CSV table of C-alpha atoms (C1' of nucleotides) in Angstrom, one decimal:
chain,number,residue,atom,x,y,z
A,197,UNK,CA,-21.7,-62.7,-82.6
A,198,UNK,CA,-20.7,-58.9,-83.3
A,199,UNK,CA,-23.6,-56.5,-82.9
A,200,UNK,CA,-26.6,-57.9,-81.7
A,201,UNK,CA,-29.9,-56.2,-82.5
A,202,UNK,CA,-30.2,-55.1,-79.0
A,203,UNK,CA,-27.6,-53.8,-77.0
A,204,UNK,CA,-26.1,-56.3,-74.4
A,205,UNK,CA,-24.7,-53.3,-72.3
A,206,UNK,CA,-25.8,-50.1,-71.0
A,207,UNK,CA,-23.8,-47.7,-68.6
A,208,UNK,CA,-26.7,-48.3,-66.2
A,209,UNK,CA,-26.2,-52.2,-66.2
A,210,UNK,CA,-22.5,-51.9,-66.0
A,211,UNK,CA,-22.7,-49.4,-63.2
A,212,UNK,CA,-25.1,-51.9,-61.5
A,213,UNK,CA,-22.4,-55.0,-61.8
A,214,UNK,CA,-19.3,-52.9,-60.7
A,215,UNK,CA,-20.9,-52.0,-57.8
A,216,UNK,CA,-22.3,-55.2,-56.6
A,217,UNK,CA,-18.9,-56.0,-57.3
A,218,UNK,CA,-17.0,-53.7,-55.4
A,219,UNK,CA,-19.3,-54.3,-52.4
A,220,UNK,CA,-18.9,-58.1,-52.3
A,221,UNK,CA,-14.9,-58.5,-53.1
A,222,UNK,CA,-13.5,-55.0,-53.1
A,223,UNK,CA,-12.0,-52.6,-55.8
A,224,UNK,CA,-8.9,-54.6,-56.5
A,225,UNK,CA,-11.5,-57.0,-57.6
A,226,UNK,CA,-12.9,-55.2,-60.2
A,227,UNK,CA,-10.6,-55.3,-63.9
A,228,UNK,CA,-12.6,-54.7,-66.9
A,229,UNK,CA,-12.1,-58.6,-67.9
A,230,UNK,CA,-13.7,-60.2,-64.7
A,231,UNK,CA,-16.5,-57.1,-64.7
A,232,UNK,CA,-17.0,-57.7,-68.3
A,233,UNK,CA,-17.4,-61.8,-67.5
A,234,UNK,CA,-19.7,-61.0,-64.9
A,235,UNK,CA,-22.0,-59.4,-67.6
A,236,UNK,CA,-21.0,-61.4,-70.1
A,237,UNK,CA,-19.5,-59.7,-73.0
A,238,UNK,CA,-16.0,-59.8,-73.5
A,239,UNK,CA,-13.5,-56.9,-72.0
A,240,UNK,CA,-13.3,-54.5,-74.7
A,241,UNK,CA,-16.9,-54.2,-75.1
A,242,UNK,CA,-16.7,-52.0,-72.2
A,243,UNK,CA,-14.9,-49.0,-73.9
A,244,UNK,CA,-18.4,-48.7,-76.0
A,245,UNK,CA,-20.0,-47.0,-73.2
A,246,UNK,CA,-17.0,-45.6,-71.0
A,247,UNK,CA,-13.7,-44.4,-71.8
A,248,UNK,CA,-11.9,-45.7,-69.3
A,249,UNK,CA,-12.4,-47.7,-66.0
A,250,UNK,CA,-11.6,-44.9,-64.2
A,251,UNK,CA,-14.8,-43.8,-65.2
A,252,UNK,CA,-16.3,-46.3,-64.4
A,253,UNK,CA,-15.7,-46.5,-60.9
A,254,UNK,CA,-16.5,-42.2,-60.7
A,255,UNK,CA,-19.9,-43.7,-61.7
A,256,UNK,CA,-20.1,-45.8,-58.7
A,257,UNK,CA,-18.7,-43.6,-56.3
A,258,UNK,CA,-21.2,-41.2,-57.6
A,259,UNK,CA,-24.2,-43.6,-57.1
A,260,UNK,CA,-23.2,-43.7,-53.6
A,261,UNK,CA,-23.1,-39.9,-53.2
A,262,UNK,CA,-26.6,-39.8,-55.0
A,263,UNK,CA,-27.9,-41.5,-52.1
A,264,UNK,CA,-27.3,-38.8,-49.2
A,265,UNK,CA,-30.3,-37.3,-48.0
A,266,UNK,CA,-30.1,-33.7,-48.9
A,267,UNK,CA,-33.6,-32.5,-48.0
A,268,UNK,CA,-32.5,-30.5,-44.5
A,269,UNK,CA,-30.9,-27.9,-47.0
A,270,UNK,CA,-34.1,-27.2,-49.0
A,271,UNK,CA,-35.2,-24.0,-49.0
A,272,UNK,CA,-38.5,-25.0,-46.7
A,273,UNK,CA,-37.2,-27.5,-44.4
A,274,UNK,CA,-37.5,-26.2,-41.3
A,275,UNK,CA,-34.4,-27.5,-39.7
A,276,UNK,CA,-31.8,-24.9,-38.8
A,277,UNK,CA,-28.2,-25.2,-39.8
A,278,UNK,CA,-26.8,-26.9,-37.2
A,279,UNK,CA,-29.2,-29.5,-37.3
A,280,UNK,CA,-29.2,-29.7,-40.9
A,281,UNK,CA,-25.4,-30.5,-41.0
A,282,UNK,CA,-26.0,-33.1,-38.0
A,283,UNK,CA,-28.6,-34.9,-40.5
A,284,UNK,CA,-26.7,-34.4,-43.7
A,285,UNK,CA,-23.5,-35.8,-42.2
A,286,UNK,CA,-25.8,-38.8,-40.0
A,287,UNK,CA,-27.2,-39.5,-43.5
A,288,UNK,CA,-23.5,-39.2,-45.3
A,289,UNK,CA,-21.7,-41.7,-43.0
A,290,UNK,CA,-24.9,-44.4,-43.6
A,291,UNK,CA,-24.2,-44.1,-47.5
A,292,UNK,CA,-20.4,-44.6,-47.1
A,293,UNK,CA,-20.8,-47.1,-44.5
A,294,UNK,CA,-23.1,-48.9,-46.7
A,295,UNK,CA,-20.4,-49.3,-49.3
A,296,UNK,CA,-16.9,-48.6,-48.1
A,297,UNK,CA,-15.1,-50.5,-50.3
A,298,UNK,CA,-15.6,-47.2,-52.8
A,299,UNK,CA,-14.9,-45.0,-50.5
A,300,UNK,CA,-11.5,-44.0,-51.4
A,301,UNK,CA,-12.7,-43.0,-54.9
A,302,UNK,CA,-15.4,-40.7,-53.2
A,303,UNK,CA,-13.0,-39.0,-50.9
A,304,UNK,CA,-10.9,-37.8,-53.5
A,305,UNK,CA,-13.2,-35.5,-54.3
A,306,UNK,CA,-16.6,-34.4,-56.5
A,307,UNK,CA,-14.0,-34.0,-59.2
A,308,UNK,CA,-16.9,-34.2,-62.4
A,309,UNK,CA,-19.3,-36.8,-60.1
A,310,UNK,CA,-22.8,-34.6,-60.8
A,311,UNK,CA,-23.8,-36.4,-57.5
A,312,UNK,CA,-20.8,-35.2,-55.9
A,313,UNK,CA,-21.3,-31.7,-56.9
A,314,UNK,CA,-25.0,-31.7,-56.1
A,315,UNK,CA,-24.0,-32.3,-52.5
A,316,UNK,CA,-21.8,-29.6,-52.6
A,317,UNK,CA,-23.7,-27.1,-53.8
A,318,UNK,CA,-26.5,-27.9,-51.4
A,319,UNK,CA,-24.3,-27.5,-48.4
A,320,UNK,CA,-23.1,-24.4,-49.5
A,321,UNK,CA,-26.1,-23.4,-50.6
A,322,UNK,CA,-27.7,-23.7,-47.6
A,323,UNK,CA,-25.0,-22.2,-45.3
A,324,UNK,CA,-24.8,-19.2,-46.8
A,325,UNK,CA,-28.7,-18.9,-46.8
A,326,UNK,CA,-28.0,-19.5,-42.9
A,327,UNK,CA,-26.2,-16.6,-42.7
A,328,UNK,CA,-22.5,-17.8,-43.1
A,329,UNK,CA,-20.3,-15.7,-44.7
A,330,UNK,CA,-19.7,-17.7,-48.3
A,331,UNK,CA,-15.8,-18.2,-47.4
A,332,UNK,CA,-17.1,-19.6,-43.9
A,333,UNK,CA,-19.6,-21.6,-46.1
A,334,UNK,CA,-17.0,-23.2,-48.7
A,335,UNK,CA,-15.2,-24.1,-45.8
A,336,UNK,CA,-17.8,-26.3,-43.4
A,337,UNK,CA,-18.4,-28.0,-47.0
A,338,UNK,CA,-15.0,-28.9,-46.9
A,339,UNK,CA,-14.4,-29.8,-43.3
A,340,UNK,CA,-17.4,-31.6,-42.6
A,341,UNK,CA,-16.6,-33.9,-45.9
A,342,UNK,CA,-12.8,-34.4,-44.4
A,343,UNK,CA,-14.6,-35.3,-41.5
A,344,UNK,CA,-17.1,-37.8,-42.6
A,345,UNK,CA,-15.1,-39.5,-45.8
A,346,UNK,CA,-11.9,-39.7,-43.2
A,347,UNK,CA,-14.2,-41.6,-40.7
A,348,UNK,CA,-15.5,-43.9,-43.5
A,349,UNK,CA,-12.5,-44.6,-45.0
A,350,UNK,CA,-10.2,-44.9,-41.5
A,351,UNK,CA,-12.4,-46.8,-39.5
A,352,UNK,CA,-10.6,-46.8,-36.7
A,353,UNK,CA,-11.2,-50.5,-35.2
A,354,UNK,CA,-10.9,-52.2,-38.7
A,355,UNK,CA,-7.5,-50.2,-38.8
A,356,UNK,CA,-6.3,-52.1,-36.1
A,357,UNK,CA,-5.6,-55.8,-36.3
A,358,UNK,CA,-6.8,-58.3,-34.2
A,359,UNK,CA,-3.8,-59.7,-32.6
A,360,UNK,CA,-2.8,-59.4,-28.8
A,361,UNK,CA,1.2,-60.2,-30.4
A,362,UNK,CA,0.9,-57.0,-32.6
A,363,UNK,CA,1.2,-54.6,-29.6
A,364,UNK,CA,4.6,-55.2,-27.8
A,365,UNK,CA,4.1,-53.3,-24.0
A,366,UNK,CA,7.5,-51.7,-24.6
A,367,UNK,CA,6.7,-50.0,-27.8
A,368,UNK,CA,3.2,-48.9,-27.2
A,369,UNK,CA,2.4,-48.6,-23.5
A,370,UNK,CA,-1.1,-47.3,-23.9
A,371,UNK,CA,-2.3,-50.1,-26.4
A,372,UNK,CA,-2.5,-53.2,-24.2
A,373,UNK,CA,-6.3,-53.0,-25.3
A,374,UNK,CA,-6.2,-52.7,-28.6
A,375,UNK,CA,-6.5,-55.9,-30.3
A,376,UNK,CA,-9.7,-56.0,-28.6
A,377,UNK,CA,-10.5,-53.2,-30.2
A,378,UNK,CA,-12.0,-55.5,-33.5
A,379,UNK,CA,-14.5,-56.6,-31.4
A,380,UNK,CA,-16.2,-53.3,-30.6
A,381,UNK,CA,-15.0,-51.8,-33.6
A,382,UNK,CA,-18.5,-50.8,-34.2
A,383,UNK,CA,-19.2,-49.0,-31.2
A,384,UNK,CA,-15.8,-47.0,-31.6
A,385,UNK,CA,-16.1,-46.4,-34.8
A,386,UNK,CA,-20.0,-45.2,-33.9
A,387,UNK,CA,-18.2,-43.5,-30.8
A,388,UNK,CA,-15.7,-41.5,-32.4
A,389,UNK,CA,-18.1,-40.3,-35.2
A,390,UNK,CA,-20.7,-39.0,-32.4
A,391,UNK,CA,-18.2,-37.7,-30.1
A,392,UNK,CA,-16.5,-35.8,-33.2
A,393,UNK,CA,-19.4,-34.8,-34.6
A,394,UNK,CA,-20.5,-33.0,-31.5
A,395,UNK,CA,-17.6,-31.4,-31.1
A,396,UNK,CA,-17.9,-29.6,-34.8
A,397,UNK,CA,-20.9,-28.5,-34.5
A,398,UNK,CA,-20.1,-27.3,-30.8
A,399,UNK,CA,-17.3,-25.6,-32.3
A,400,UNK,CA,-19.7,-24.6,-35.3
A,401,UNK,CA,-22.0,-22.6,-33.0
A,402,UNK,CA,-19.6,-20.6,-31.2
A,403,UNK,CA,-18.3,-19.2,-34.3
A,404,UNK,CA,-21.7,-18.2,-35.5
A,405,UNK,CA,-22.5,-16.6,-31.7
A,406,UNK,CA,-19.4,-14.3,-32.2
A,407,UNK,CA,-19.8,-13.7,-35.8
A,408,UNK,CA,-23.3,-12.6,-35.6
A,409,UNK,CA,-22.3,-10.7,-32.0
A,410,UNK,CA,-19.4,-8.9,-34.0
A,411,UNK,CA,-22.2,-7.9,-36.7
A,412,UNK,CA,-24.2,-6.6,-34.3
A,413,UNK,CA,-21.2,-4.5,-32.2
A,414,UNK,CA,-20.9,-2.9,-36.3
A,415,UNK,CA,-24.5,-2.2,-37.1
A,416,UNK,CA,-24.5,-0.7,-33.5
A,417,UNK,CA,-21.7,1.7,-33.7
B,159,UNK,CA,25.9,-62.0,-62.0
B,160,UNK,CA,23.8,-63.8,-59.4
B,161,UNK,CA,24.7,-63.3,-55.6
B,162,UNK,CA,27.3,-60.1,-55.2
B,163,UNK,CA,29.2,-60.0,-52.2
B,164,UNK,CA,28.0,-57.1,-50.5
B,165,UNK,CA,24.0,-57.0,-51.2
B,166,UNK,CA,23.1,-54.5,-53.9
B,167,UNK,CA,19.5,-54.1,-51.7
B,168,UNK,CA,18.5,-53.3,-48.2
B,169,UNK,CA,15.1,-52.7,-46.9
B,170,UNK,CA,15.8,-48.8,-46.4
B,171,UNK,CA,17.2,-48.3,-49.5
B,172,UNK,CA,14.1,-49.8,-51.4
B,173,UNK,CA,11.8,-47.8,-49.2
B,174,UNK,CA,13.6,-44.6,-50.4
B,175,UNK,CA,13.6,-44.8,-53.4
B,176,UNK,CA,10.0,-46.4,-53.3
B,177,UNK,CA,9.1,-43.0,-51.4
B,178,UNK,CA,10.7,-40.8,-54.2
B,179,UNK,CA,8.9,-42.4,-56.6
B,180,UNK,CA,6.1,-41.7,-55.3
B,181,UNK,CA,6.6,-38.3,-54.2
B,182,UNK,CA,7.4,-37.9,-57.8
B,183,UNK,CA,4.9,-39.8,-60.4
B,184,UNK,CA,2.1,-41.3,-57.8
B,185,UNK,CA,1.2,-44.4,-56.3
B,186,UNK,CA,0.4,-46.0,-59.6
B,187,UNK,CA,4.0,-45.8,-60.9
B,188,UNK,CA,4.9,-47.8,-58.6
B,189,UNK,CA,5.2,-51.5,-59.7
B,190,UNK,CA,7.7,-53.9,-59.0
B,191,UNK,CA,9.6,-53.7,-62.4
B,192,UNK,CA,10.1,-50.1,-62.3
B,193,UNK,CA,11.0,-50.3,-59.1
B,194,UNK,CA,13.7,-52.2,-59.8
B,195,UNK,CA,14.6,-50.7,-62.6
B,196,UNK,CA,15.1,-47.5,-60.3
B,197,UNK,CA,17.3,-49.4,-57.8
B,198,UNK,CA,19.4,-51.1,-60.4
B,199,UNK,CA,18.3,-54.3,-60.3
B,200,UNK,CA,15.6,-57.0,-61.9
B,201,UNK,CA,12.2,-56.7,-60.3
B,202,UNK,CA,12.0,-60.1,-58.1
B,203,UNK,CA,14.7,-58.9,-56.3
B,204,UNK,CA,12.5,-56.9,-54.4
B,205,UNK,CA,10.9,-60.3,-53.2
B,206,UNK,CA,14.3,-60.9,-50.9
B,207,UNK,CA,13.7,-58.3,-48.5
B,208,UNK,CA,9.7,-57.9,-48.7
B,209,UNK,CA,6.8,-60.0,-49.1
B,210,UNK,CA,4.7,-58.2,-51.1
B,211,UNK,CA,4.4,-54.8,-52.7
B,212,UNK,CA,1.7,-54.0,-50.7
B,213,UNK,CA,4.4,-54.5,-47.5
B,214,UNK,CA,6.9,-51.8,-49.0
B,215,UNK,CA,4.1,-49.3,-49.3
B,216,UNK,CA,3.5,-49.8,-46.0
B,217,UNK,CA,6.9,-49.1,-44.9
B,218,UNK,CA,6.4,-45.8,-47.3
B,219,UNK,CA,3.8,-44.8,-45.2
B,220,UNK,CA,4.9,-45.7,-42.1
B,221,UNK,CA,8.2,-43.7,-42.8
B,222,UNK,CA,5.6,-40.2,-43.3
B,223,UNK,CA,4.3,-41.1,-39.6
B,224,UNK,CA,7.4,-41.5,-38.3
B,225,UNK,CA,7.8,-37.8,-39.2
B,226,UNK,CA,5.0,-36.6,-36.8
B,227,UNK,CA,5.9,-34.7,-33.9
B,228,UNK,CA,5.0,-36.4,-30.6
B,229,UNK,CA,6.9,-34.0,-28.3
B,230,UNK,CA,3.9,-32.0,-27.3
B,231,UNK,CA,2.5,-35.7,-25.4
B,232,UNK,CA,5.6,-36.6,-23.8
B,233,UNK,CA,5.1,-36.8,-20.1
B,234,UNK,CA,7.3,-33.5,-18.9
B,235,UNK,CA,5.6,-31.4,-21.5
B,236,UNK,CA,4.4,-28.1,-20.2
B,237,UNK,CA,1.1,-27.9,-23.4
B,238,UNK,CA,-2.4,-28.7,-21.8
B,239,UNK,CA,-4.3,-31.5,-23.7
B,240,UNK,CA,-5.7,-29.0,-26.1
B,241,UNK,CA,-2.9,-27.2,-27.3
B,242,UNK,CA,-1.0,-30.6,-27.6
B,243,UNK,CA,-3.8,-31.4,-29.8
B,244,UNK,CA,-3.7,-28.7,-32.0
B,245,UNK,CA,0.2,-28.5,-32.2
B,246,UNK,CA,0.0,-32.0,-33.2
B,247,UNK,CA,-2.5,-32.6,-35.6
B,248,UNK,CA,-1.0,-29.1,-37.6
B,249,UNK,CA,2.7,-31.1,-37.7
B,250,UNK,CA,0.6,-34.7,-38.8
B,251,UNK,CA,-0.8,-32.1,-41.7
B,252,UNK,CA,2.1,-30.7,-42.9
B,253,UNK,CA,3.3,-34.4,-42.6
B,254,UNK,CA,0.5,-35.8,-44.9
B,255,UNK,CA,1.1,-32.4,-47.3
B,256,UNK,CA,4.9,-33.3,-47.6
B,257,UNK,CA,3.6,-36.7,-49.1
B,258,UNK,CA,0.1,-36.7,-50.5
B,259,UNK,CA,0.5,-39.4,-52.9
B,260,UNK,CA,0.8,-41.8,-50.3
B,261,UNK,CA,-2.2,-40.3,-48.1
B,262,UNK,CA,-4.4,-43.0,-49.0
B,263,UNK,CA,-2.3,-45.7,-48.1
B,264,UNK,CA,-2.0,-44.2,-44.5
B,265,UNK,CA,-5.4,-43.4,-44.4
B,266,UNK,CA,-6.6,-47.2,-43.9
B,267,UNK,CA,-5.3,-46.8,-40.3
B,268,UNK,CA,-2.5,-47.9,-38.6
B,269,UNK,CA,-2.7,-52.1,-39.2
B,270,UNK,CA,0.8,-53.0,-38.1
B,271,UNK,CA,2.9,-50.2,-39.1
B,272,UNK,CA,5.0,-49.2,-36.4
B,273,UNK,CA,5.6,-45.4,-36.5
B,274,UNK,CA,1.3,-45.2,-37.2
B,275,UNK,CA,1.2,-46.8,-33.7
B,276,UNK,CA,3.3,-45.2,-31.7
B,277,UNK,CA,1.0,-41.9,-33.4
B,278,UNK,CA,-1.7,-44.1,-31.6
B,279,UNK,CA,-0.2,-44.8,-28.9
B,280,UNK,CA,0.9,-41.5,-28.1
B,281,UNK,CA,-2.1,-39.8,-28.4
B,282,UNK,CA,-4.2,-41.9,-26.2
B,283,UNK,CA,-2.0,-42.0,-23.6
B,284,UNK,CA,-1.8,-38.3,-23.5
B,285,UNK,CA,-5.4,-37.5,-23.3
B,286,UNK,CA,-6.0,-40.1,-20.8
B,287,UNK,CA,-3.1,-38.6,-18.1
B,288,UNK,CA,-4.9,-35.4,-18.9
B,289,UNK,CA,-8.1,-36.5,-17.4
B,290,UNK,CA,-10.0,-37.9,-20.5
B,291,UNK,CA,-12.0,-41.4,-19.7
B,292,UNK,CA,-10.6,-43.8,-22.1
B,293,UNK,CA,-13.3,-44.6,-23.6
B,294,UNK,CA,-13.3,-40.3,-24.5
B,295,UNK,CA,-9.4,-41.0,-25.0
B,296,UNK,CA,-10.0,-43.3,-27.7
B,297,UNK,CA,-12.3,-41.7,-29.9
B,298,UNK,CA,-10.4,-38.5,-30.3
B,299,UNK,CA,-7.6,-40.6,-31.4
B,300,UNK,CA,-9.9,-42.0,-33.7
B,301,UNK,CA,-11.7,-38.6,-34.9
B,302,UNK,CA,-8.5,-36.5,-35.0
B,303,UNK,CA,-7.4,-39.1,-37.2
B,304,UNK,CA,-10.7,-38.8,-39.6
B,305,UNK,CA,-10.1,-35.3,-40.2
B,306,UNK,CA,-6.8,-35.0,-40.6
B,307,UNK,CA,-6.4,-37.9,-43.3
B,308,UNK,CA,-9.2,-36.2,-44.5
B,309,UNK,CA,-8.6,-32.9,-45.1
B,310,UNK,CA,-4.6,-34.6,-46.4
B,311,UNK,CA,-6.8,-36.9,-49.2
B,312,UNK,CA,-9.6,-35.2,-50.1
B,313,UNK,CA,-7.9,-31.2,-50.7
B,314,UNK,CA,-11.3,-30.1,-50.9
B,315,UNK,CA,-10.3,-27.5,-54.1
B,316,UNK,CA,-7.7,-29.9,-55.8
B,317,UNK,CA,-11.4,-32.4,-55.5
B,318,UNK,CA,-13.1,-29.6,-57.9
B,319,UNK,CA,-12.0,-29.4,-61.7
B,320,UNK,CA,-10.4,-26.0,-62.9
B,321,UNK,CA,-13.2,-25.7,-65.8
B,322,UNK,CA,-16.0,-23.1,-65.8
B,323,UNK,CA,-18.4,-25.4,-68.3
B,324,UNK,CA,-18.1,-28.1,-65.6
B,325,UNK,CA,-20.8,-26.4,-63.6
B,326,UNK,CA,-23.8,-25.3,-65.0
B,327,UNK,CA,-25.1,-23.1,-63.2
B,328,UNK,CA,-29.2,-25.3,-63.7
B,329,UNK,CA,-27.4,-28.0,-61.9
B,330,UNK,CA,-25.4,-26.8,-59.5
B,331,UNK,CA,-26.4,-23.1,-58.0
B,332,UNK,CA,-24.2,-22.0,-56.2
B,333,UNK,CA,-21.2,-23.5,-57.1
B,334,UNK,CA,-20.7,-20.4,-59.8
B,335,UNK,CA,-17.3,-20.1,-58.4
B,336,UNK,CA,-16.3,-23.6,-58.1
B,337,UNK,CA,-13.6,-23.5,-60.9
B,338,UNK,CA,-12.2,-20.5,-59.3
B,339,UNK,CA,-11.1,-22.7,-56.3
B,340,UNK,CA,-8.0,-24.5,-57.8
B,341,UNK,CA,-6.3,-21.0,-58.1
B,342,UNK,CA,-7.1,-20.5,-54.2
B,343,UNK,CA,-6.6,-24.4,-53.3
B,344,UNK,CA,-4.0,-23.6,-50.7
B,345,UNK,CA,-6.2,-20.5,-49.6
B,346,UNK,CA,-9.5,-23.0,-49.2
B,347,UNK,CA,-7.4,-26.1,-47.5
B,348,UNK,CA,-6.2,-24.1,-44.9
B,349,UNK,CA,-9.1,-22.2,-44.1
B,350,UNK,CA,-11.2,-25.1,-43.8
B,351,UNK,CA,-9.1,-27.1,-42.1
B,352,UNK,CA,-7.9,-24.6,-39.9
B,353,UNK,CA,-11.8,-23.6,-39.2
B,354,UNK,CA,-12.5,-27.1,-38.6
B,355,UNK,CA,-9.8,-27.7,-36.2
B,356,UNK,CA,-10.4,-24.8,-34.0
B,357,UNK,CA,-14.4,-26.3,-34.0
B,358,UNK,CA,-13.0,-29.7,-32.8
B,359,UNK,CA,-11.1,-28.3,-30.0
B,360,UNK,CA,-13.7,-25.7,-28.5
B,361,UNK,CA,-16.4,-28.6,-28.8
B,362,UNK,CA,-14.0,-31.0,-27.0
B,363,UNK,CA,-13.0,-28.3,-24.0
B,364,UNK,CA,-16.8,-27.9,-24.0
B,365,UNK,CA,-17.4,-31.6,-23.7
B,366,UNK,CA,-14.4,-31.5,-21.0
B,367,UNK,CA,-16.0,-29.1,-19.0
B,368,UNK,CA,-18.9,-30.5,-18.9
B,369,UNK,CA,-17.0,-33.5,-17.5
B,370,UNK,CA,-14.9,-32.0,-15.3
B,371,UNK,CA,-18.4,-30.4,-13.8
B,372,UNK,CA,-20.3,-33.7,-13.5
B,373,UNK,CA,-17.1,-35.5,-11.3
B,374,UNK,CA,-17.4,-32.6,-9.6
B,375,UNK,CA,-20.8,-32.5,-8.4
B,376,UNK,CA,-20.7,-36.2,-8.1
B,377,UNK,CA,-17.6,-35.8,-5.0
B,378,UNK,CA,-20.1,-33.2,-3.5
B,379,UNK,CA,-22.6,-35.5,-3.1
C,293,DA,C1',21.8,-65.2,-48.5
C,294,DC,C1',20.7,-62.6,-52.5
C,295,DC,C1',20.5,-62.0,-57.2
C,296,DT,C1',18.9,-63.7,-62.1
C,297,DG,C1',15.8,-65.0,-66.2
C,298,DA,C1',11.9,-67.6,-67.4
C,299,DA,C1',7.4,-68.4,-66.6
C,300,DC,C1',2.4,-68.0,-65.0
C,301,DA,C1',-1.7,-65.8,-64.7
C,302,DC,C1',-3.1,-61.8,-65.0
C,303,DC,C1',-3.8,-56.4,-66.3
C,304,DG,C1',-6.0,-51.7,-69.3
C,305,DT,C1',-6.6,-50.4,-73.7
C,306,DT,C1',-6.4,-50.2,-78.9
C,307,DC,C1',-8.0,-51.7,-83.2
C,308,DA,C1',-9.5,-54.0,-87.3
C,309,DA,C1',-13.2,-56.9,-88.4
C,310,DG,C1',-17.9,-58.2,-88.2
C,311,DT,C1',-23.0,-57.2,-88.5
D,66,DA,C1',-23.6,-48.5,-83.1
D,67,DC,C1',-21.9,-52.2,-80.5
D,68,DC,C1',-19.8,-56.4,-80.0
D,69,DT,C1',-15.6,-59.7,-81.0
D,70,DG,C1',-10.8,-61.8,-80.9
D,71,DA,C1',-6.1,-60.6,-81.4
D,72,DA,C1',-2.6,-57.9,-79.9
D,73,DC,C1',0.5,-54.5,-77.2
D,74,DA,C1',2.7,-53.3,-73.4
D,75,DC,C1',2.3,-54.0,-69.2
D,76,DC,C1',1.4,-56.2,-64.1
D,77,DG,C1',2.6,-59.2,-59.1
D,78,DT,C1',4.6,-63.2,-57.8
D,79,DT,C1',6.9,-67.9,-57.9
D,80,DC,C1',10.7,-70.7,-58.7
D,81,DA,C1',14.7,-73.1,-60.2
D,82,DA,C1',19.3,-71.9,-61.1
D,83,DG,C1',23.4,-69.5,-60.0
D,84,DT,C1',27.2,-68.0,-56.6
DNA sequence: ACCTGAACACCGTTCAAGT
DNA sequence: ACCTGAACACCGTTCAAGT
């Protein structure tokens, strides 16, 4: 066969495949032999359009990050911070949610993901623009990514198992619940994210009050 | 050589060494064979005292909760709920810091890991004697979790790349400064995740209040 | 019970060969 | 430029054989 006169592959196509892959049986599923199967060309044929697999699964963690809704940070949306961050991080948990089987790539970090450094900036962006000092602004980026990537990756219920035998009364004398706890995992999971997510921007809010009160007390004086 | 006498292998001494290796070279140097090879011994040995691979990270990871200080939830402790909190989910950091190879192993959730439990366990029961419904009991379990593993996995500044041309200042605005942030990594970490704990906390003693206010008025009535 | 070597069915990646 | 098969140096796990 060799070279045919128009390209089997594209990094497009083979971005496409891996992640319908990794949504239906998981990363451990994908290898560049069965992904290269599933497209039809042999393994090696990958390496023409990505150095390493590695990369190829940046690319896909990076699709997923290209899907969060960035608009609240524009510079005319009329959404203040605080509601900004509630929608940003709403809209962040719906994209990892959608595909958590890539999640732990994505919560490594934006690393060289453009996707992943889009989002970034935009949050940053945006903060500062809000008023936040630029330190104070580098860090809600950060926390409120530990936050959501730790939520999507952890889900609580799922990281439970589903086995009354599991939970021995001695050991654990607060957990005579939690095998149920598959069942609703959904509405913990949902839960926990809310409650959480409250309480950081809560939190949020009373360190902007005192900041911008302390900036007042100097202008005053 | 066969069967020695006295067993050249015991669960604790595989996860040890298991552990340094991991400390040492990552999770992906860790297979079977070299494994082994560390312990003296030919790789399906391993097979005698664990299932699977997948078991003896487990038992890696579970060994890094088992380092978390509980003390601060035990039932003659003098903290209130929120400094228990706090004091706890700074020694679960350090834990995670001590250890981030294995972070993402630990980050699934506790499955049937022991020591992850008893983390679990400990928590929830804690938050409930201090007046929390469970229902509120559970999800700051749950959300404490999310950030913490967080913050351990994705070190927001080792998640940039320490090289200026990998952001352009037309793509990405405002992250001019984003290669800067490896030389402050430990600077950035702590910030944000000491920012974003001290949100979590003052939006959860709001959230209290506002419970604590509503039983009130309801015994009035 | 606990170790061994051989074997099975895989891996990621390189490379010369083909068009 | 883009695909191929062959090859290298690995994997996790099973299993019969040894004591």
């Amino acid at each position: 066969m060799a070279r045919p006169r128009k390209p089997l592959l594209s990094r497009d196509r083979i971005v496409e495949t891996a992640s319908a892959l990794v949504d239906a049986e998981g990363l451990s599923a994908v290898s560049t032999r069965r992904l290269a199967a599933e497209l039809g060309v042999s393994g090696p044929s990958l390496y023409n359009h990505f150095r390493t697999k590695d990369e190829i699964l940046d690319a896909v963690a990076d699709a997923v990050s290209a899907k969060v809704d960035l608009s609240m940070f524009e510079e005319g949306d009329a959404r203040d911070w605080r509601t900004a961050l509630h929608d940003w991080a709403a809209s962040y948990r719906a994209a990892l949610a959608d595909h958590p089987n890539i999640v732990p790539v994505l919560a490594q970090g934006p690393g060289r993901r453009p996707a992943g450094l889009r989002v970034a900036d935009a949050v940053f962006g945006a903060m500062v623009r809000a008023g936040w000092p630029p330190a104070q602004a580098t860090y809600i980026g950060a926390l409120m990514r530990y936050f959501v990537t730790g939520s999507a990756l952890g889900s609580f219920a799922r990281g439970f198992v589903d086995d009354e035998t599991a939970y021995d009364p001695a050991d654990y004398p607060h957990l005579g619940q939690a095998h149920l706890l598959a069942e609703h995992r959904q509405k913990v999971d949902e839960g926990a994210f809310d409650t959480g997510l409250r309480a950081l921007l809560d939190g949020l809010a009373m360190q902007y009050e005192t900041e911008a009160r302390e900036k007042r007390a100097r202008q005053d004086s």
